[in-house]
Amino acid sequence: MAKGKPKSYPHRATVPPIYQSAVFDFARVEDLAAQIESGPAFPPSVDDLTYIYARGGNPTQRKLELDLAALELTDDGLVFASGMAAITAVALTFGESGCEFAVGYPVYGDTYAVFADLLPRFGVSASFVDTSDIGEVRRAMKRSPRMLFCETPANPSLAVTDLKAVARLCKKHDCLLVVDNTFATPVNQNPVALGADLVIHSLTKFIGGHSDLVGGAVAGGKDLITRIRLTQFITGGILDPFAAWLVMRSLKTLELRVQRQNENALALAKLLEKHPKVARVYYPGLTSSPHRRIAKKQMRGFGGIVSFELKGGLRKAKRFVNRLKGARIAVSLGSTETLIQIPALITHRIVPKGVQESLGIPRDLVRVAVGIELTDELLANFKRALKEL
Ligand SMILES: Cc1ncc(COP(=O)(O)O)c(C=O)c1O
C-alpha cells in the first residue's frame, strides 16, 4: 500500500496513463545518437527521458515493473509477454552450452518442456529434483548446477519447497535460486525475502486475476534484472502497454481476491478430505498435509489451488469434472471464477505419459483453481457433484 500522500499523474489524473507508444522522439538527431551511444534505454524511473523504442522500455510497463518489484520486496522487476517468455528469458540469460540446471518437480507442463526438451538442443541439460526433499537438493548440488528452478507450491501437486533451506544450499554451491511464485502470489509468499535470487510470475494467473490477459514477470536484484533485460531487449518478449495497464488495475484488488481464494480453497480442501468418495487431497493448508509445517513457516496463506483424486480413477474424475456446476472446464488458474481440469490430460499433457506419475502428476488428479465466489456456493456445487457421482 502507498505510504504518504497518493501520487497523481499528468493532468492530475487519478489513474496512471497508458503510453501506447512504440517510439519516443528527440529534438535533435545528435540527442538520439547520444542516447543510443550510452546504451539501450534501461530506464531507472517512469519519468525518465531516455526511452527510445518500446522493445527496450515503455513508461507503462516500467511502472508495473516497479510495482511488482515492490510487492515482491525486491530492487527491480521486468515484465514479459507471458510467464513462459519470462522463464525462457531467465534460462537464456544464465545458461550456456555445457552447463546444467536443476529443476524442481513437478512444474507446469510447458516449463518442463523448456528445460527437458528445448534447452538440451543448445547444450544446456536439466536434472529433475524433488525440491520438497532437502536430501535430494543436497545430492543435486553435487552436480554443480548453475541454477535451481522450482515452483512452490508446485503445479499440480502443491508440494512445498523449504525455500530458506534450499537457498542456504544454493548460496553454498554458488547456484542461482529461481522460484516460480505464481501459485502462492506475493500476497502469500515472498521468495526473495526467504533467500531466492529471482522470483517469477505468470501474470496471467492470480495477479492478472480475471482471465483477460497474458503476461509474465521476473523480480530480483538490479544486477540480475539488468542482465535479463538485455536478453529481453534482444529477443523481444515484452508486455504490451495495455496489458501492463490492466495488470496495474488488477493489483488494486490482488490482496482481497487472494484472501478470498485462500479461504475458499481451504474450505474446499477440508470438505473433500472428509468425503467418502475422495481418495486423496493435496493442499498444504490441511493439517494432514506433509507440507503444512514448511508452508506455515514461509507462507501467509496457502493459496487458491486444490488438487484431489477420487476413488474410481480417471473415469470418475472425468465424470465429476463434467458434472460440476459453477466451475469452468478450462486451463489457467487464479481467476475470479473457479476453473477445473485434469492436468495429466491437459496442462501437463506435454510431460511424457511414462514419467508423469514419477514427476508428481497422477493420471487421475483433478486440479481446481477456486474463484472469489461465496464459499457456501462453491461448497454446495462440489457437494452436489460428489453426491451425483
Ligand atoms: C506455475 C506456472 N508458471 C508459469 C506458467 C506459464 O505462464 P503463461 O501461461 O503466462 O505463459 C504457468 C501456466 O499455467 C504456470 O502454471
CSV table of C-alpha atoms and ligand atoms in Angstrom, one decimal:
chain,number,residue,atom,x,y,z
A,1,MET,CA,0.0,0.0,0.0
A,2,ALA,CA,1.2,3.5,-0.8
A,3,LYS,CA,2.6,5.4,2.1
A,4,GLY,CA,2.0,9.1,2.5
A,5,LYS,CA,0.0,11.3,0.1
A,6,PRO,CA,-1.2,9.4,-3.0
A,7,LYS,CA,0.6,10.5,-6.2
A,8,SER,CA,-1.4,11.8,-9.1
A,9,TYR,CA,-0.5,11.6,-12.7
A,10,PRO,CA,-0.2,14.2,-15.6
A,11,HIS,CA,-3.2,16.4,-15.7
A,12,ARG,CA,-3.9,15.3,-12.1
A,13,ALA,CA,-5.3,12.0,-13.4
A,14,THR,CA,-6.0,9.6,-10.5
A,15,VAL,CA,-5.1,6.6,-12.7
A,16,PRO,CA,-1.8,6.2,-14.5
A,17,PRO,CA,-1.9,6.8,-18.2
A,18,ILE,CA,-1.3,4.2,-20.9
A,19,TYR,CA,1.7,5.2,-23.0
A,20,GLN,CA,0.6,3.4,-26.2
A,21,SER,CA,3.8,4.5,-27.9
A,22,ALA,CA,6.3,2.2,-29.6
A,23,VAL,CA,8.7,5.1,-30.4
A,24,PHE,CA,10.0,8.2,-28.4
A,25,ASP,CA,11.3,11.1,-30.3
A,26,PHE,CA,14.2,13.5,-29.7
A,27,ALA,CA,14.7,17.2,-30.5
A,28,ARG,CA,18.0,16.6,-32.4
A,29,VAL,CA,19.5,13.6,-34.2
A,30,GLU,CA,22.6,14.1,-32.0
A,31,ASP,CA,20.5,13.6,-28.9
A,32,LEU,CA,19.1,10.3,-30.2
A,33,ALA,CA,22.5,9.2,-31.3
A,34,ALA,CA,24.0,10.1,-27.9
A,35,GLN,CA,21.2,8.1,-26.2
A,36,ILE,CA,21.9,5.1,-28.4
A,37,GLU,CA,25.6,5.5,-27.7
A,38,SER,CA,25.1,5.5,-24.0
A,39,GLY,CA,23.5,2.1,-24.3
A,40,PRO,CA,20.0,0.7,-24.6
A,41,ALA,CA,17.4,2.7,-22.6
A,42,PHE,CA,17.1,0.6,-19.4
A,43,PRO,CA,15.3,3.4,-17.6
A,44,PRO,CA,15.5,3.6,-13.8
A,45,SER,CA,12.3,5.6,-13.4
A,46,VAL,CA,9.0,6.0,-15.0
A,47,ASP,CA,9.6,9.7,-15.7
A,48,ASP,CA,13.0,9.1,-17.3
A,49,LEU,CA,13.6,10.8,-20.6
A,50,THR,CA,15.8,8.0,-22.1
A,51,TYR,CA,13.1,5.9,-23.7
A,52,ILE,CA,13.9,5.2,-27.3
A,53,TYR,CA,12.0,2.2,-28.6
A,54,ALA,CA,9.4,0.2,-26.6
A,55,ARG,CA,11.1,-3.1,-27.0
A,56,GLY,CA,13.7,-1.7,-24.6
A,57,GLY,CA,11.2,0.0,-22.3
A,58,ASN,CA,8.0,2.0,-22.1
A,59,PRO,CA,6.8,4.0,-19.1
A,60,THR,CA,3.6,2.0,-18.6
A,61,GLN,CA,5.5,-1.3,-18.4
A,62,ARG,CA,8.1,0.4,-16.3
A,63,LYS,CA,5.5,1.5,-13.7
A,64,LEU,CA,4.2,-2.1,-13.5
A,65,GLU,CA,7.8,-3.4,-13.1
A,66,LEU,CA,8.4,-1.2,-10.2
A,67,ASP,CA,5.0,-2.0,-8.6
A,68,LEU,CA,5.7,-5.8,-8.9
A,69,ALA,CA,9.3,-5.3,-7.5
A,70,ALA,CA,7.8,-3.5,-4.5
A,71,LEU,CA,5.2,-6.3,-4.0
A,72,GLU,CA,8.0,-8.9,-4.1
A,73,LEU,CA,10.3,-6.9,-1.8
A,74,THR,CA,13.0,-6.7,-4.5
A,75,ASP,CA,15.0,-3.9,-6.1
A,76,ASP,CA,13.8,-4.3,-9.6
A,77,GLY,CA,11.5,-6.1,-11.9
A,78,LEU,CA,10.8,-6.9,-15.6
A,79,VAL,CA,7.5,-7.7,-17.3
A,80,PHE,CA,7.0,-10.1,-20.3
A,81,ALA,CA,4.5,-11.2,-22.9
A,82,SER,CA,3.8,-14.3,-20.8
A,83,GLY,CA,5.0,-16.4,-17.9
A,84,MET,CA,6.8,-18.7,-20.4
A,85,ALA,CA,8.6,-15.7,-22.0
A,86,ALA,CA,9.8,-14.7,-18.5
A,87,ILE,CA,11.1,-18.3,-17.8
A,88,THR,CA,12.7,-18.6,-21.2
A,89,ALA,CA,14.5,-15.3,-20.9
A,90,VAL,CA,15.9,-16.2,-17.4
A,91,ALA,CA,17.1,-19.6,-18.8
A,92,LEU,CA,18.7,-18.0,-21.8
A,93,THR,CA,20.4,-15.4,-19.7
A,94,PHE,CA,22.1,-17.8,-17.3
A,95,GLY,CA,22.5,-20.9,-19.4
A,96,GLU,CA,25.4,-21.7,-21.7
A,97,SER,CA,26.3,-24.8,-23.6
A,98,GLY,CA,27.7,-27.4,-21.3
A,99,CYS,CA,26.1,-26.2,-18.1
A,100,GLU,CA,23.3,-27.9,-16.1
A,101,PHE,CA,20.2,-26.6,-14.4
A,102,ALA,CA,18.5,-28.4,-11.6
A,103,VAL,CA,14.7,-28.2,-12.0
A,104,GLY,CA,12.2,-29.0,-9.2
A,105,TYR,CA,9.3,-31.3,-9.9
A,106,PRO,CA,6.5,-31.2,-10.7
A,107,VAL,CA,6.4,-27.9,-12.7
A,108,TYR,CA,4.0,-26.6,-15.2
A,109,GLY,CA,4.0,-28.7,-18.4
A,110,ASP,CA,5.5,-26.1,-20.7
A,111,THR,CA,8.1,-25.2,-18.2
A,112,TYR,CA,9.1,-28.9,-18.1
A,113,ALA,CA,9.3,-28.8,-21.9
A,114,VAL,CA,11.6,-25.7,-21.9
A,115,PHE,CA,14.1,-27.5,-19.5
A,116,ALA,CA,13.7,-31.1,-20.7
A,117,ASP,CA,13.3,-30.6,-24.5
A,118,LEU,CA,14.2,-27.1,-25.7
A,119,LEU,CA,17.4,-26.2,-23.8
A,120,PRO,CA,19.1,-29.5,-24.3
A,121,ARG,CA,19.1,-28.7,-28.0
A,122,PHE,CA,21.5,-25.9,-27.2
A,123,GLY,CA,23.7,-27.9,-24.8
A,124,VAL,CA,22.0,-26.9,-21.5
A,125,SER,CA,20.9,-30.0,-19.7
A,126,ALA,CA,18.5,-30.4,-16.8
A,127,SER,CA,18.3,-32.8,-13.8
A,128,PHE,CA,14.9,-33.0,-12.2
A,129,VAL,CA,14.8,-32.9,-8.5
A,130,ASP,CA,12.1,-33.3,-5.8
A,131,THR,CA,12.9,-30.0,-4.1
A,132,SER,CA,10.5,-30.7,-1.3
A,133,ASP,CA,13.1,-33.2,-0.2
A,134,ILE,CA,16.1,-31.4,1.1
A,135,GLY,CA,18.2,-34.5,0.9
A,136,GLU,CA,17.6,-34.7,-2.9
A,137,VAL,CA,18.5,-31.0,-3.2
A,138,ARG,CA,21.8,-31.7,-1.4
A,139,ARG,CA,22.5,-34.6,-3.7
A,140,ALA,CA,21.7,-32.4,-6.8
A,141,MET,CA,24.2,-29.8,-5.7
A,142,LYS,CA,27.0,-32.3,-6.1
A,143,ARG,CA,26.4,-31.9,-9.9
A,144,SER,CA,27.2,-28.2,-9.6
A,145,PRO,CA,24.1,-26.9,-11.3
A,146,ARG,CA,24.3,-23.2,-12.4
A,147,MET,CA,20.7,-22.6,-11.5
A,148,LEU,CA,17.9,-24.3,-9.5
A,149,PHE,CA,14.4,-23.5,-10.7
A,150,CYS,CA,11.4,-24.6,-8.7
A,151,GLU,CA,7.7,-23.8,-8.1
A,152,THR,CA,6.4,-23.7,-4.6
A,153,PRO,CA,3.6,-24.7,-4.1
A,154,ALA,CA,4.2,-26.8,-7.2
A,155,ASN,CA,1.8,-27.3,-10.2
A,156,PRO,CA,-0.2,-29.5,-9.8
A,157,SER,CA,0.8,-31.5,-6.7
A,158,LEU,CA,1.1,-28.4,-4.4
A,159,ALA,CA,4.3,-29.8,-3.0
A,160,VAL,CA,6.1,-27.2,-0.9
A,161,THR,CA,9.9,-26.5,-1.0
A,162,ASP,CA,11.6,-25.2,2.1
A,163,LEU,CA,13.0,-22.0,0.5
A,164,LYS,CA,15.2,-20.9,3.3
A,165,ALA,CA,16.9,-24.3,3.5
A,166,VAL,CA,17.2,-24.6,-0.3
A,167,ALA,CA,18.5,-21.0,-0.6
A,168,ARG,CA,21.3,-21.8,2.0
A,169,LEU,CA,22.4,-24.8,-0.1
A,170,CYS,CA,22.3,-22.8,-3.3
A,171,LYS,CA,24.4,-20.0,-1.8
A,172,LYS,CA,27.0,-22.5,-0.5
A,173,HIS,CA,27.2,-24.0,-4.0
A,174,ASP,CA,27.1,-20.8,-6.0
A,175,CYS,CA,23.9,-21.8,-7.6
A,176,LEU,CA,21.2,-19.2,-8.6
A,177,LEU,CA,17.9,-19.9,-7.0
A,178,VAL,CA,14.9,-19.0,-9.2
A,179,VAL,CA,11.4,-19.5,-7.8
A,180,ASP,CA,8.1,-19.5,-9.7
A,181,ASN,CA,5.8,-17.9,-7.2
A,182,THR,CA,2.7,-18.0,-9.5
A,183,PHE,CA,0.7,-20.4,-7.2
A,184,ALA,CA,1.5,-18.5,-4.0
A,185,THR,CA,1.3,-14.9,-5.2
A,186,PRO,CA,3.2,-12.1,-3.4
A,187,VAL,CA,0.3,-11.9,-1.0
A,188,ASN,CA,1.1,-15.3,0.4
A,189,GLN,CA,4.8,-15.6,0.0
A,190,ASN,CA,7.9,-13.6,-1.0
A,191,PRO,CA,10.7,-16.0,-2.1
A,192,VAL,CA,13.4,-13.3,-2.4
A,193,ALA,CA,12.9,-12.4,1.3
A,194,LEU,CA,13.4,-16.1,2.0
A,195,GLY,CA,16.7,-16.2,0.1
A,196,ALA,CA,15.9,-16.8,-3.6
A,197,ASP,CA,17.7,-14.7,-6.2
A,198,LEU,CA,14.9,-14.3,-8.6
A,199,VAL,CA,11.1,-14.7,-8.5
A,200,ILE,CA,8.9,-15.4,-11.5
A,201,HIS,CA,5.2,-14.9,-12.1
A,202,SER,CA,2.8,-15.8,-14.8
A,203,LEU,CA,0.7,-12.6,-14.6
A,204,THR,CA,-2.0,-14.4,-16.5
A,205,LYS,CA,-3.0,-16.1,-13.2
A,206,PHE,CA,-3.8,-14.6,-9.8
A,207,ILE,CA,-2.0,-11.3,-10.4
A,208,GLY,CA,-4.0,-10.5,-13.6
A,209,GLY,CA,-6.8,-12.4,-12.0
A,210,HIS,CA,-9.6,-12.1,-14.5
A,211,SER,CA,-8.7,-14.5,-17.3
A,212,ASP,CA,-8.4,-11.5,-19.7
A,213,LEU,CA,-4.7,-11.0,-20.2
A,214,VAL,CA,-1.5,-13.0,-20.7
A,215,GLY,CA,1.7,-11.7,-19.1
A,216,GLY,CA,4.8,-12.7,-17.1
A,217,ALA,CA,7.3,-11.1,-14.7
A,218,VAL,CA,10.7,-11.6,-13.1
A,219,ALA,CA,11.8,-9.7,-10.0
A,220,GLY,CA,15.1,-9.6,-8.1
A,221,GLY,CA,18.3,-7.7,-7.6
A,222,LYS,CA,19.1,-4.9,-10.0
A,223,ASP,CA,22.3,-6.6,-11.4
A,224,LEU,CA,20.5,-9.8,-12.3
A,225,ILE,CA,17.4,-8.0,-13.7
A,226,THR,CA,19.7,-5.8,-15.9
A,227,ARG,CA,21.2,-8.9,-17.4
A,228,ILE,CA,17.8,-10.4,-18.1
A,229,ARG,CA,16.6,-7.1,-19.5
A,230,LEU,CA,19.3,-7.3,-22.1
A,231,THR,CA,18.0,-10.8,-23.1
A,232,GLN,CA,14.5,-9.4,-23.3
A,233,PHE,CA,15.6,-6.4,-25.4
A,234,ILE,CA,17.3,-8.7,-27.9
A,235,THR,CA,14.7,-11.5,-28.0
A,236,GLY,CA,11.6,-9.2,-27.7
A,237,GLY,CA,9.2,-10.9,-25.4
A,238,ILE,CA,7.8,-7.6,-24.0
A,239,LEU,CA,4.4,-7.0,-22.5
A,240,ASP,CA,2.0,-4.8,-24.4
A,241,PRO,CA,1.3,-1.4,-22.6
A,242,PHE,CA,-2.5,-2.0,-22.4
A,243,ALA,CA,-1.9,-5.5,-20.8
A,244,ALA,CA,0.5,-3.8,-18.4
A,245,TRP,CA,-2.1,-1.2,-17.5
A,246,LEU,CA,-4.7,-4.0,-17.0
A,247,VAL,CA,-2.3,-5.7,-14.6
A,248,MET,CA,-1.8,-2.5,-12.7
A,249,ARG,CA,-5.6,-2.3,-12.3
A,250,SER,CA,-5.7,-5.9,-11.1
A,251,LEU,CA,-3.0,-5.2,-8.4
A,252,LYS,CA,-5.5,-3.0,-6.6
A,253,THR,CA,-7.7,-6.0,-5.8
A,254,LEU,CA,-5.0,-8.6,-5.6
A,255,GLU,CA,-4.9,-8.9,-1.8
A,256,LEU,CA,-8.7,-9.0,-1.5
A,257,ARG,CA,-9.1,-11.6,-4.2
A,258,VAL,CA,-6.3,-13.8,-2.9
A,259,GLN,CA,-7.6,-13.7,0.7
A,260,ARG,CA,-11.0,-15.0,-0.5
A,261,GLN,CA,-9.3,-17.6,-2.7
A,262,ASN,CA,-7.2,-18.8,0.3
A,263,GLU,CA,-10.4,-19.1,2.3
A,264,ASN,CA,-12.3,-20.9,-0.4
A,265,ALA,CA,-9.5,-23.3,-1.2
A,266,LEU,CA,-9.0,-24.3,2.5
A,267,ALA,CA,-12.8,-24.8,2.9
A,268,LEU,CA,-12.9,-26.9,-0.2
A,269,ALA,CA,-9.9,-29.0,0.7
A,270,LYS,CA,-11.5,-29.7,4.1
A,271,LEU,CA,-14.8,-30.7,2.5
A,272,LEU,CA,-13.0,-33.0,0.0
A,273,GLU,CA,-10.8,-34.6,2.7
A,274,LYS,CA,-13.9,-35.7,4.7
A,275,HIS,CA,-15.8,-37.0,1.7
A,276,PRO,CA,-16.0,-40.8,1.3
A,277,LYS,CA,-15.8,-40.7,-2.5
A,278,VAL,CA,-12.5,-38.8,-2.4
A,279,ALA,CA,-9.2,-40.8,-2.2
A,280,ARG,CA,-6.7,-38.1,-1.6
A,281,VAL,CA,-6.5,-34.3,-1.3
A,282,TYR,CA,-3.4,-32.2,-2.0
A,283,TYR,CA,-3.5,-28.9,-0.2
A,284,PRO,CA,-0.6,-27.5,2.0
A,285,GLY,CA,-3.1,-25.9,4.4
A,286,LEU,CA,-4.6,-29.2,5.6
A,287,THR,CA,-3.3,-30.3,9.0
A,288,SER,CA,-2.9,-33.8,7.4
A,289,SER,CA,-0.6,-32.4,4.6
A,290,PRO,CA,3.1,-33.4,4.8
A,291,HIS,CA,3.8,-29.9,3.5
A,292,ARG,CA,1.9,-27.9,6.1
A,293,ARG,CA,4.8,-27.3,8.5
A,294,ILE,CA,7.1,-25.7,5.9
A,295,ALA,CA,4.1,-23.9,4.3
A,296,LYS,CA,3.2,-22.4,7.6
A,297,LYS,CA,6.8,-21.3,8.2
A,298,GLN,CA,7.1,-19.4,4.9
A,299,MET,CA,3.6,-18.6,3.7
A,300,ARG,CA,0.9,-16.2,5.0
A,301,GLY,CA,-1.9,-18.1,3.3
A,302,PHE,CA,-2.0,-21.5,1.5
A,303,GLY,CA,-3.2,-20.3,-1.9
A,304,GLY,CA,-6.2,-20.8,-4.2
A,305,ILE,CA,-5.4,-24.2,-5.8
A,306,VAL,CA,-6.6,-27.6,-4.5
A,307,SER,CA,-5.8,-31.0,-6.2
A,308,PHE,CA,-7.5,-34.3,-5.5
A,309,GLU,CA,-8.0,-37.8,-6.6
A,310,LEU,CA,-11.4,-39.6,-6.5
A,311,LYS,CA,-12.0,-43.2,-5.7
A,312,GLY,CA,-12.5,-44.8,-9.1
A,313,GLY,CA,-9.7,-43.3,-11.1
A,314,LEU,CA,-9.7,-41.3,-14.3
A,315,ARG,CA,-13.1,-42.3,-15.5
A,316,LYS,CA,-14.7,-41.0,-12.3
A,317,ALA,CA,-12.5,-37.9,-12.4
A,318,LYS,CA,-13.8,-37.0,-16.0
A,319,ARG,CA,-17.4,-37.6,-15.0
A,320,PHE,CA,-17.0,-35.4,-11.9
A,321,VAL,CA,-15.4,-32.5,-13.9
A,322,ASN,CA,-18.1,-32.7,-16.5
A,323,ARG,CA,-20.9,-32.6,-13.9
A,324,LEU,CA,-19.6,-29.9,-11.6
A,325,LYS,CA,-21.8,-26.8,-11.8
A,326,GLY,CA,-20.4,-23.3,-11.2
A,327,ALA,CA,-16.9,-24.1,-12.5
A,328,ARG,CA,-15.5,-23.7,-16.0
A,329,ILE,CA,-13.6,-26.6,-17.5
A,330,ALA,CA,-10.5,-24.6,-18.6
A,331,VAL,CA,-6.8,-24.3,-18.3
A,332,SER,CA,-5.2,-21.5,-16.3
A,333,LEU,CA,-5.9,-20.5,-12.7
A,334,GLY,CA,-6.2,-17.6,-10.3
A,335,SER,CA,-9.3,-16.1,-11.9
A,336,THR,CA,-12.4,-14.7,-10.2
A,337,GLU,CA,-14.3,-17.8,-11.4
A,338,THR,CA,-13.5,-21.4,-10.4
A,339,LEU,CA,-11.6,-23.3,-13.1
A,340,ILE,CA,-11.2,-27.1,-13.1
A,341,GLN,CA,-9.2,-29.5,-15.3
A,342,ILE,CA,-7.3,-32.8,-15.3
A,343,PRO,CA,-3.5,-31.9,-15.5
A,344,ALA,CA,-2.2,-35.2,-16.9
A,345,LEU,CA,-4.5,-34.8,-20.0
A,346,ILE,CA,-4.3,-31.0,-20.3
A,347,THR,CA,-1.8,-28.6,-18.7
A,348,HIS,CA,0.8,-31.3,-18.2
A,349,ARG,CA,0.0,-33.3,-21.3
A,350,ILE,CA,3.4,-32.4,-22.8
A,351,VAL,CA,5.2,-34.3,-20.0
A,352,PRO,CA,5.6,-37.9,-21.4
A,353,LYS,CA,2.9,-40.3,-20.0
A,354,GLY,CA,5.6,-42.7,-18.8
A,355,VAL,CA,7.2,-40.1,-16.4
A,356,GLN,CA,4.1,-38.1,-15.3
A,357,GLU,CA,3.5,-40.3,-12.3
A,358,SER,CA,7.1,-40.2,-11.1
A,359,LEU,CA,7.1,-36.4,-11.5
A,360,GLY,CA,4.2,-36.0,-9.2
A,361,ILE,CA,1.4,-35.8,-11.8
A,362,PRO,CA,-1.0,-38.8,-11.2
A,363,ARG,CA,-3.2,-39.6,-14.2
A,364,ASP,CA,-6.5,-39.1,-12.4
A,365,LEU,CA,-5.5,-35.9,-10.5
A,366,VAL,CA,-8.2,-33.2,-10.7
A,367,ARG,CA,-6.9,-29.6,-10.2
A,368,VAL,CA,-9.3,-26.9,-9.0
A,369,ALA,CA,-8.4,-23.2,-9.0
A,370,VAL,CA,-11.0,-21.6,-6.9
A,371,GLY,CA,-12.5,-18.2,-7.7
A,372,ILE,CA,-13.9,-15.5,-5.4
A,373,GLU,CA,-17.4,-16.7,-5.2
A,374,LEU,CA,-19.2,-17.1,-1.9
A,375,THR,CA,-17.7,-20.1,0.0
A,376,ASP,CA,-21.1,-21.7,0.6
A,377,GLU,CA,-22.0,-21.6,-3.1
A,378,LEU,CA,-18.7,-23.2,-4.0
A,379,LEU,CA,-19.0,-26.0,-1.5
A,380,ALA,CA,-22.7,-26.6,-2.4
A,381,ASN,CA,-21.7,-27.2,-6.0
A,382,PHE,CA,-19.0,-29.7,-5.1
A,383,LYS,CA,-21.2,-31.5,-2.6
A,384,ARG,CA,-23.9,-31.8,-5.3
A,385,ALA,CA,-21.5,-33.2,-7.9
A,386,LEU,CA,-20.0,-35.6,-5.5
A,387,LYS,CA,-23.4,-36.9,-4.5
A,388,GLU,CA,-24.4,-37.4,-8.1
A,389,LEU,CA,-21.3,-39.5,-8.9
B,1,LIG,C1,3.2,-22.2,-12.3
B,1,LIG,C2,3.2,-21.6,-13.7
B,1,LIG,N1,4.2,-21.0,-14.2
B,1,LIG,C3,4.2,-20.5,-15.4
B,1,LIG,C4,3.2,-20.6,-16.3
B,1,LIG,C5,3.2,-20.1,-17.7
B,1,LIG,O1,2.5,-18.9,-17.7
B,1,LIG,P1,1.9,-18.3,-19.1
B,1,LIG,O2,0.8,-19.1,-19.5
B,1,LIG,O3,1.5,-16.9,-18.7
B,1,LIG,O4,3.0,-18.3,-20.1
B,1,LIG,C6,2.0,-21.3,-15.8
B,1,LIG,C7,0.9,-21.6,-16.7
B,1,LIG,O5,0.0,-22.2,-16.4
B,1,LIG,C8,2.0,-21.9,-14.5
B,1,LIG,O6,1.0,-22.6,-14.0
